[in-house]
mmCIF file of C-alpha atoms in Angstrom:
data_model
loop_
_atom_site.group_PDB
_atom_site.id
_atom_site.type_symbol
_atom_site.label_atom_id
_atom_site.label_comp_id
_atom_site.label_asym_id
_atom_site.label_seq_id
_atom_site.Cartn_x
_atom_site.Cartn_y
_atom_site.Cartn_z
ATOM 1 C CA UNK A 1 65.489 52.192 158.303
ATOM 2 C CA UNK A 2 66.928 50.636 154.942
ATOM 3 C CA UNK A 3 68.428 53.970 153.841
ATOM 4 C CA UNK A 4 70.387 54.707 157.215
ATOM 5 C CA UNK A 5 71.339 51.073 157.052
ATOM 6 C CA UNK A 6 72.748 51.826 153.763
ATOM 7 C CA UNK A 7 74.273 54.932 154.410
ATOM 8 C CA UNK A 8 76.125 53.209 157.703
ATOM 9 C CA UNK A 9 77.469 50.849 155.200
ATOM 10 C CA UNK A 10 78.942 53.527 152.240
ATOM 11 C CA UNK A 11 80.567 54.913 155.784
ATOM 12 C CA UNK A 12 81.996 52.242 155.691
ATOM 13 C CA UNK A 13 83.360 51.572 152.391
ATOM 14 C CA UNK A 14 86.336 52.889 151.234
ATOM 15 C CA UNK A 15 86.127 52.533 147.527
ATOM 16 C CA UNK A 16 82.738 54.956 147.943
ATOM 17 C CA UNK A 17 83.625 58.773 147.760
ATOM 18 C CA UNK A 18 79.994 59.849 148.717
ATOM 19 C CA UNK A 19 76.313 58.938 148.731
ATOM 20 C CA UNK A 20 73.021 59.459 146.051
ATOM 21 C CA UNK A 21 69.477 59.909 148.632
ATOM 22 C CA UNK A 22 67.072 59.121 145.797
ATOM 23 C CA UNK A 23 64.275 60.505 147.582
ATOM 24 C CA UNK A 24 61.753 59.698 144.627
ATOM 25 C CA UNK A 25 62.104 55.971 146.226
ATOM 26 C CA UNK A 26 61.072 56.400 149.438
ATOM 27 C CA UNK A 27 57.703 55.631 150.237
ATOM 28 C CA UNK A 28 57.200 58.969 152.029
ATOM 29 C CA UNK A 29 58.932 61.087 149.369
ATOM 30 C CA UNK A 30 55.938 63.338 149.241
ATOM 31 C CA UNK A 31 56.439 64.175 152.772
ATOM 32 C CA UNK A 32 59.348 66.804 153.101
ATOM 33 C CA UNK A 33 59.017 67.187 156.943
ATOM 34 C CA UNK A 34 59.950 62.993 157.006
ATOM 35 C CA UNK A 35 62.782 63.543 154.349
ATOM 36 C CA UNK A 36 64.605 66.380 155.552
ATOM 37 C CA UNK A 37 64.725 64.796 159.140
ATOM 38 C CA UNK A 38 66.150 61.202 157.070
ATOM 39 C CA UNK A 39 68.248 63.517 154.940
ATOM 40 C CA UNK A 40 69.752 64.838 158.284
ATOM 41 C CA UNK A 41 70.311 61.723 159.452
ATOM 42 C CA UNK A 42 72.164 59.879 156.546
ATOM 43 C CA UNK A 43 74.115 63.362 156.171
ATOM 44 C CA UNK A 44 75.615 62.405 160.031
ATOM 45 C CA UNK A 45 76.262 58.981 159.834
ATOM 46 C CA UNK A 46 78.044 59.291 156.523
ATOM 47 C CA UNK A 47 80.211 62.114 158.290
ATOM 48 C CA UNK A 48 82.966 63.481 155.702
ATOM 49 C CA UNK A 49 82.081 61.481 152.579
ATOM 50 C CA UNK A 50 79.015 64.178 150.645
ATOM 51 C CA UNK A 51 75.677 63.287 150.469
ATOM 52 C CA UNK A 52 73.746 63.963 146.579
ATOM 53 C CA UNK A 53 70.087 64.689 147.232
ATOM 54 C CA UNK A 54 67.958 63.512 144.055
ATOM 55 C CA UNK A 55 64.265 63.418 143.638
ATOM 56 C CA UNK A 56 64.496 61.870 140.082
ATOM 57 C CA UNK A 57 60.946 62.996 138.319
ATOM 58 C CA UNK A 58 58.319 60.587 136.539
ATOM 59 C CA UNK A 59 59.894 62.977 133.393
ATOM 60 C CA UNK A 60 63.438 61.431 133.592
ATOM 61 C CA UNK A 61 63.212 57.680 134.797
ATOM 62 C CA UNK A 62 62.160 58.641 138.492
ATOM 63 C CA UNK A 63 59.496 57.270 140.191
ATOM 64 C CA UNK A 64 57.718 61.103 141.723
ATOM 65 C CA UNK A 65 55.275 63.077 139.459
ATOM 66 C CA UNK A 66 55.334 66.733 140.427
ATOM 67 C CA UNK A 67 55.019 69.626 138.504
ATOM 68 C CA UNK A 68 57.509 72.373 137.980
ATOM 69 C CA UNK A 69 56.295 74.447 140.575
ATOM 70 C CA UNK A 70 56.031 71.554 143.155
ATOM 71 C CA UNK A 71 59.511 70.536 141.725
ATOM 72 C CA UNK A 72 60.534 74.137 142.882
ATOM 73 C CA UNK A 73 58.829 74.371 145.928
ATOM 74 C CA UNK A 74 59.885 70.939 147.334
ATOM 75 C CA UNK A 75 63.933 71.632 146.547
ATOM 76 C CA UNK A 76 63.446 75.379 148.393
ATOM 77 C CA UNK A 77 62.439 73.744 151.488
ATOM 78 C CA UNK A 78 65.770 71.340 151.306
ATOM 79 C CA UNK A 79 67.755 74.339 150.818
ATOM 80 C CA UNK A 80 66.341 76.327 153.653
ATOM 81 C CA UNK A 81 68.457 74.464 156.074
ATOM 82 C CA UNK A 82 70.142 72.352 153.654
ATOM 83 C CA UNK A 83 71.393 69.008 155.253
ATOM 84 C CA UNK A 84 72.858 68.098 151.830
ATOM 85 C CA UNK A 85 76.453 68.915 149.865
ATOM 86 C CA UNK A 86 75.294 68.615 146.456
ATOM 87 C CA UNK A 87 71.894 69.091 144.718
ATOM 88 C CA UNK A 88 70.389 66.977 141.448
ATOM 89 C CA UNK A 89 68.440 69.551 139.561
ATOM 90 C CA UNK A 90 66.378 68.287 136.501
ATOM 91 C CA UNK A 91 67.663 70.223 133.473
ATOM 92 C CA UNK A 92 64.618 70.231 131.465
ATOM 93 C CA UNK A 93 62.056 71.357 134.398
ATOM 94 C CA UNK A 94 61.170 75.366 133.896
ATOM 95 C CA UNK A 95 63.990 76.988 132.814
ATOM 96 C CA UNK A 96 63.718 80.315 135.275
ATOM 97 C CA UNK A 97 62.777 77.642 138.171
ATOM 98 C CA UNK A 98 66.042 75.863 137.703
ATOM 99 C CA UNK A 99 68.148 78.752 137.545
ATOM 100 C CA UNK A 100 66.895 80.223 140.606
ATOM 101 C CA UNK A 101 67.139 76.792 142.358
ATOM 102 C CA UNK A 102 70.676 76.988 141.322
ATOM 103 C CA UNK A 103 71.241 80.250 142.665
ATOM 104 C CA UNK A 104 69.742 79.394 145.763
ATOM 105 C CA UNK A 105 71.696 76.520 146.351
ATOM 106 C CA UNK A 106 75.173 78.195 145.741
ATOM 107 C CA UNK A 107 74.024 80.704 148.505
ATOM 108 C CA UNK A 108 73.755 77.956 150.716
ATOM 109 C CA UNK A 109 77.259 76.668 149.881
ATOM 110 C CA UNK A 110 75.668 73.854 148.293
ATOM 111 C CA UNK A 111 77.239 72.421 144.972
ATOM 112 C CA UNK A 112 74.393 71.694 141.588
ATOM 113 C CA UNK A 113 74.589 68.822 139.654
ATOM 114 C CA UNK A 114 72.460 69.945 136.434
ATOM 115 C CA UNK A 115 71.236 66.549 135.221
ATOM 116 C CA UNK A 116 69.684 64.883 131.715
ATOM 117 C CA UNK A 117 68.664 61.351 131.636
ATOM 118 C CA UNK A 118 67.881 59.529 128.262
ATOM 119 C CA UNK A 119 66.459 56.267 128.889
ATOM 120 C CA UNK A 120 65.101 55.232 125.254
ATOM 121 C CA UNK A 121 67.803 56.166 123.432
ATOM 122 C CA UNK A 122 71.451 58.406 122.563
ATOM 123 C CA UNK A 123 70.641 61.581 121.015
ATOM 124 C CA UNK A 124 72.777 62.806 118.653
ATOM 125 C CA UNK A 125 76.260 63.952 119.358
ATOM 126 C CA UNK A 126 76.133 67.508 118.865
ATOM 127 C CA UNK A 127 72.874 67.356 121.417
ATOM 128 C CA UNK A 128 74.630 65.697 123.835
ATOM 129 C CA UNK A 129 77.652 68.194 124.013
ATOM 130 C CA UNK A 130 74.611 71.468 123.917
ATOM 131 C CA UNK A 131 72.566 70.098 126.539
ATOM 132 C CA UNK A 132 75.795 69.696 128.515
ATOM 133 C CA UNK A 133 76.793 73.268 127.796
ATOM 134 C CA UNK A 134 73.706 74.848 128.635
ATOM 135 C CA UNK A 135 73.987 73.379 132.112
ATOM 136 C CA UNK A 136 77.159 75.075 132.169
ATOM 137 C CA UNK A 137 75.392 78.102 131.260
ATOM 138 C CA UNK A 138 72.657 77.529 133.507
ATOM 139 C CA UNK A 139 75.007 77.864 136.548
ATOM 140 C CA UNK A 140 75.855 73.979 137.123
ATOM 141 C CA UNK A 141 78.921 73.037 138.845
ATOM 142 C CA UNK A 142 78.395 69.407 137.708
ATOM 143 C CA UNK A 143 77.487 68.770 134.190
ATOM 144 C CA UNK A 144 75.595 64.966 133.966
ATOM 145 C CA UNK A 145 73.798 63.448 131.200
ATOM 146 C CA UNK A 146 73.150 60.466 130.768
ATOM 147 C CA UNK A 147 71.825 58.125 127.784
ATOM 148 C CA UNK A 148 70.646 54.481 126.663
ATOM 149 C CA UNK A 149 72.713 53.298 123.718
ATOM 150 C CA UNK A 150 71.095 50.774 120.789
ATOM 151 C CA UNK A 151 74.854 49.957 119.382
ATOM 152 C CA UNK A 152 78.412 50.413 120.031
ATOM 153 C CA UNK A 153 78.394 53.044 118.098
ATOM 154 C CA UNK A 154 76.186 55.212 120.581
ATOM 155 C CA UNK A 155 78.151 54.170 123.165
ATOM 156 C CA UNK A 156 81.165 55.983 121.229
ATOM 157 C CA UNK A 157 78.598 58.903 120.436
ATOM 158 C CA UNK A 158 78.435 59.365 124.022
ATOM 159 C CA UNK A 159 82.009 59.420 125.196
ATOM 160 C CA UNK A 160 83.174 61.863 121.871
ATOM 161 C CA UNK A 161 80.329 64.188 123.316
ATOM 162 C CA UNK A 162 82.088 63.983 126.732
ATOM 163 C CA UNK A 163 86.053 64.459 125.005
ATOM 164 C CA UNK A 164 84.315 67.308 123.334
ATOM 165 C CA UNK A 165 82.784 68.814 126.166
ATOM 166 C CA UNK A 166 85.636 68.471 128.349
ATOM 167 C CA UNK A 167 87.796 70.803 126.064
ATOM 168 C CA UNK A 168 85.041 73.380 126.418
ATOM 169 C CA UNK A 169 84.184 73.371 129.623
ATOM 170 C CA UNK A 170 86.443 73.219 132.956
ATOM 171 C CA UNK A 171 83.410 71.903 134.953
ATOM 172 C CA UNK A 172 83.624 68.335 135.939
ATOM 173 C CA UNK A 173 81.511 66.154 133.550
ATOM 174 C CA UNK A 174 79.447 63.111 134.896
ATOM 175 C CA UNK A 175 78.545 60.873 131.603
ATOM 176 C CA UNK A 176 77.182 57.324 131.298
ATOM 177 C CA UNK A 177 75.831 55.060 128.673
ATOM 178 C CA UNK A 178 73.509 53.118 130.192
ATOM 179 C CA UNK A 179 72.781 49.451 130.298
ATOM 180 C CA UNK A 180 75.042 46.746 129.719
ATOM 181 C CA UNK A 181 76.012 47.869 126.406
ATOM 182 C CA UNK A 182 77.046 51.257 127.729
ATOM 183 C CA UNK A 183 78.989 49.826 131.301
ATOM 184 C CA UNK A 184 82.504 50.612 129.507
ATOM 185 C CA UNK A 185 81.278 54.318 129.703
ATOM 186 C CA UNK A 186 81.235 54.645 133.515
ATOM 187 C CA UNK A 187 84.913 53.122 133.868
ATOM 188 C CA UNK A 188 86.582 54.975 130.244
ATOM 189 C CA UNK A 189 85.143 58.137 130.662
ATOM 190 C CA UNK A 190 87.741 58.489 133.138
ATOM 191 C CA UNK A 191 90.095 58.947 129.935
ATOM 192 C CA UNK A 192 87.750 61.034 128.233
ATOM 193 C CA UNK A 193 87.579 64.046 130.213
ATOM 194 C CA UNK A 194 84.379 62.780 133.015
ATOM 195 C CA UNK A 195 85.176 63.233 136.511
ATOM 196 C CA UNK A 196 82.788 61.138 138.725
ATOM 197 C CA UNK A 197 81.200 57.508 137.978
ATOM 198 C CA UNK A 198 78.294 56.436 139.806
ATOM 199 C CA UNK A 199 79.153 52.488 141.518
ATOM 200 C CA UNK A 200 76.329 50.483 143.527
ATOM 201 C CA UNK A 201 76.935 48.845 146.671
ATOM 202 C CA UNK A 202 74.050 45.932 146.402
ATOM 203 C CA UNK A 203 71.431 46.742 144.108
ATOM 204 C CA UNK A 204 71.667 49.152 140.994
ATOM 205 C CA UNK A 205 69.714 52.200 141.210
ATOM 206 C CA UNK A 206 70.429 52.353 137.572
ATOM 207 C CA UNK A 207 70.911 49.639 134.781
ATOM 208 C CA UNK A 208 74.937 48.709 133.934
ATOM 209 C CA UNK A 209 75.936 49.796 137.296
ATOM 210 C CA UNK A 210 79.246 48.084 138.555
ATOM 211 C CA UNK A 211 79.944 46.660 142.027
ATOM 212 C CA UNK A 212 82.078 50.066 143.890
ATOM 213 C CA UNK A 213 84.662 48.033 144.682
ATOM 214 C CA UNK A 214 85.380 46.607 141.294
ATOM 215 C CA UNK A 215 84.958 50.166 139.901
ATOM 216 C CA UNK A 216 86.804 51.693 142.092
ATOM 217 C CA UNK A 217 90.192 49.485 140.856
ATOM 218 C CA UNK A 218 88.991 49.684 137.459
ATOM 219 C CA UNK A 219 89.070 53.654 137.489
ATOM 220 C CA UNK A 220 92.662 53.167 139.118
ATOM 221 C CA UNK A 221 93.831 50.971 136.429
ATOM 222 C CA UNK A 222 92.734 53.393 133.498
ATOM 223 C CA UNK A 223 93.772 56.088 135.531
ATOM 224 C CA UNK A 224 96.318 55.530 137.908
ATOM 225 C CA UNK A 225 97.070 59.506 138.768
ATOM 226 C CA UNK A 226 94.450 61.120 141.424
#
């Protein structure tokens, strides 16, 4: 009930482009039969603006422990009849699993966001811009990482990975430093070469998140073109 409230109010909102399901919150995430029918649901009521399906693993920050070949098996059955427009795959889960999640996806018409999520610290810069680039490589059509800095200057590690990146690759780049330290990332990447920023409408799924709204005229200011 509170994620179709939710989703009737990003409807709603016109600073939010389109929706995260974070399906490793739910209380019945283990049950794919229950998900794919909520997953159907949010997918109407949030009409034109896409819906991100995410089951963020135990091994990244996430709250479900599965396997890779769970990981694999519960993502096929989304994709069967897939009521999502994008699809957060784990970078690091079995390599040959993720790849043929990926091309399973794209034969469904539905887009892969290859993800990487740091939360202890910022790896260095030249492992930043590889892991992004093997997602390229691995078939992703959105290239995410994202990292917890210690100091400004991994905050600055971060977006030079991104610049870097950007002039490599002509996917769009999602990139964040995380925490308060890191909030600059998710409005200046926009300068940098990143495409997307994540917002929160209420609580943060993630820490250094800022109000949609706010971001939303922030990303205008720094980047007043479309």
């Amino acid at each position: 009930q509170q994620a179709l409230e939710q989703a009737q109010i990003i409807a709603d909102n016109p600073n939010a482009d389109m929706a995260e399901f974070r399906i490793d919150l739910l209380d019945f995430a283990a049950n794919n039969k229950a998900v794919i029918e909520l997953g159907k649901e949010l997918n109407q009521i949030l009409k034109n603006k896409p819906l991100i399906a995410t089951i963020r693993t135990a091994n990244e920050g996430g709250k479900l422990k599965v396997s890779d070949a769970e990981y694999e098996k519960i993502y096929s059955k989304y994709l069967k009849q897939p009521y999502m427009q994008l699809l957060d795959i784990e970078m690091f889960r079995d390599q040959a699993r993720v790849e043929k999640l990926t091309q399973r996806a794209h034969q469904k018409n539905v887009l892969v966001i290859m993800s990487n999520h740091d939360f202890d610290k910022t790896p260095a810069q030249q492992d930043i811009e590889q892991r992004l680039l093997k997602q390229d490589q691995m078939g992703a059509d959105i290239l995410k990482i994202a990292v917890m800095p210690k100091s400004k200057q991994d905050v600055l590690t971060l977006m030079n990975a991104t610049l870097n990146v950007s002039q490599k690759s002509k996917k769009p780049l999602l990139t964040m430093s995380m925490g308060r330290l890191g909030t600059i990332s998710r409005i200046a990447t926009a300068n940098m070469g990143g495409s997307m920023s994540f917002g929160m409408i209420g609580e943060a799924s993630a820490p250094g998140q800022i109000d949609v709204a706010q971001l939303k005229q922030f990303l205008k200011t720094v980047q007043p073109t479309p």
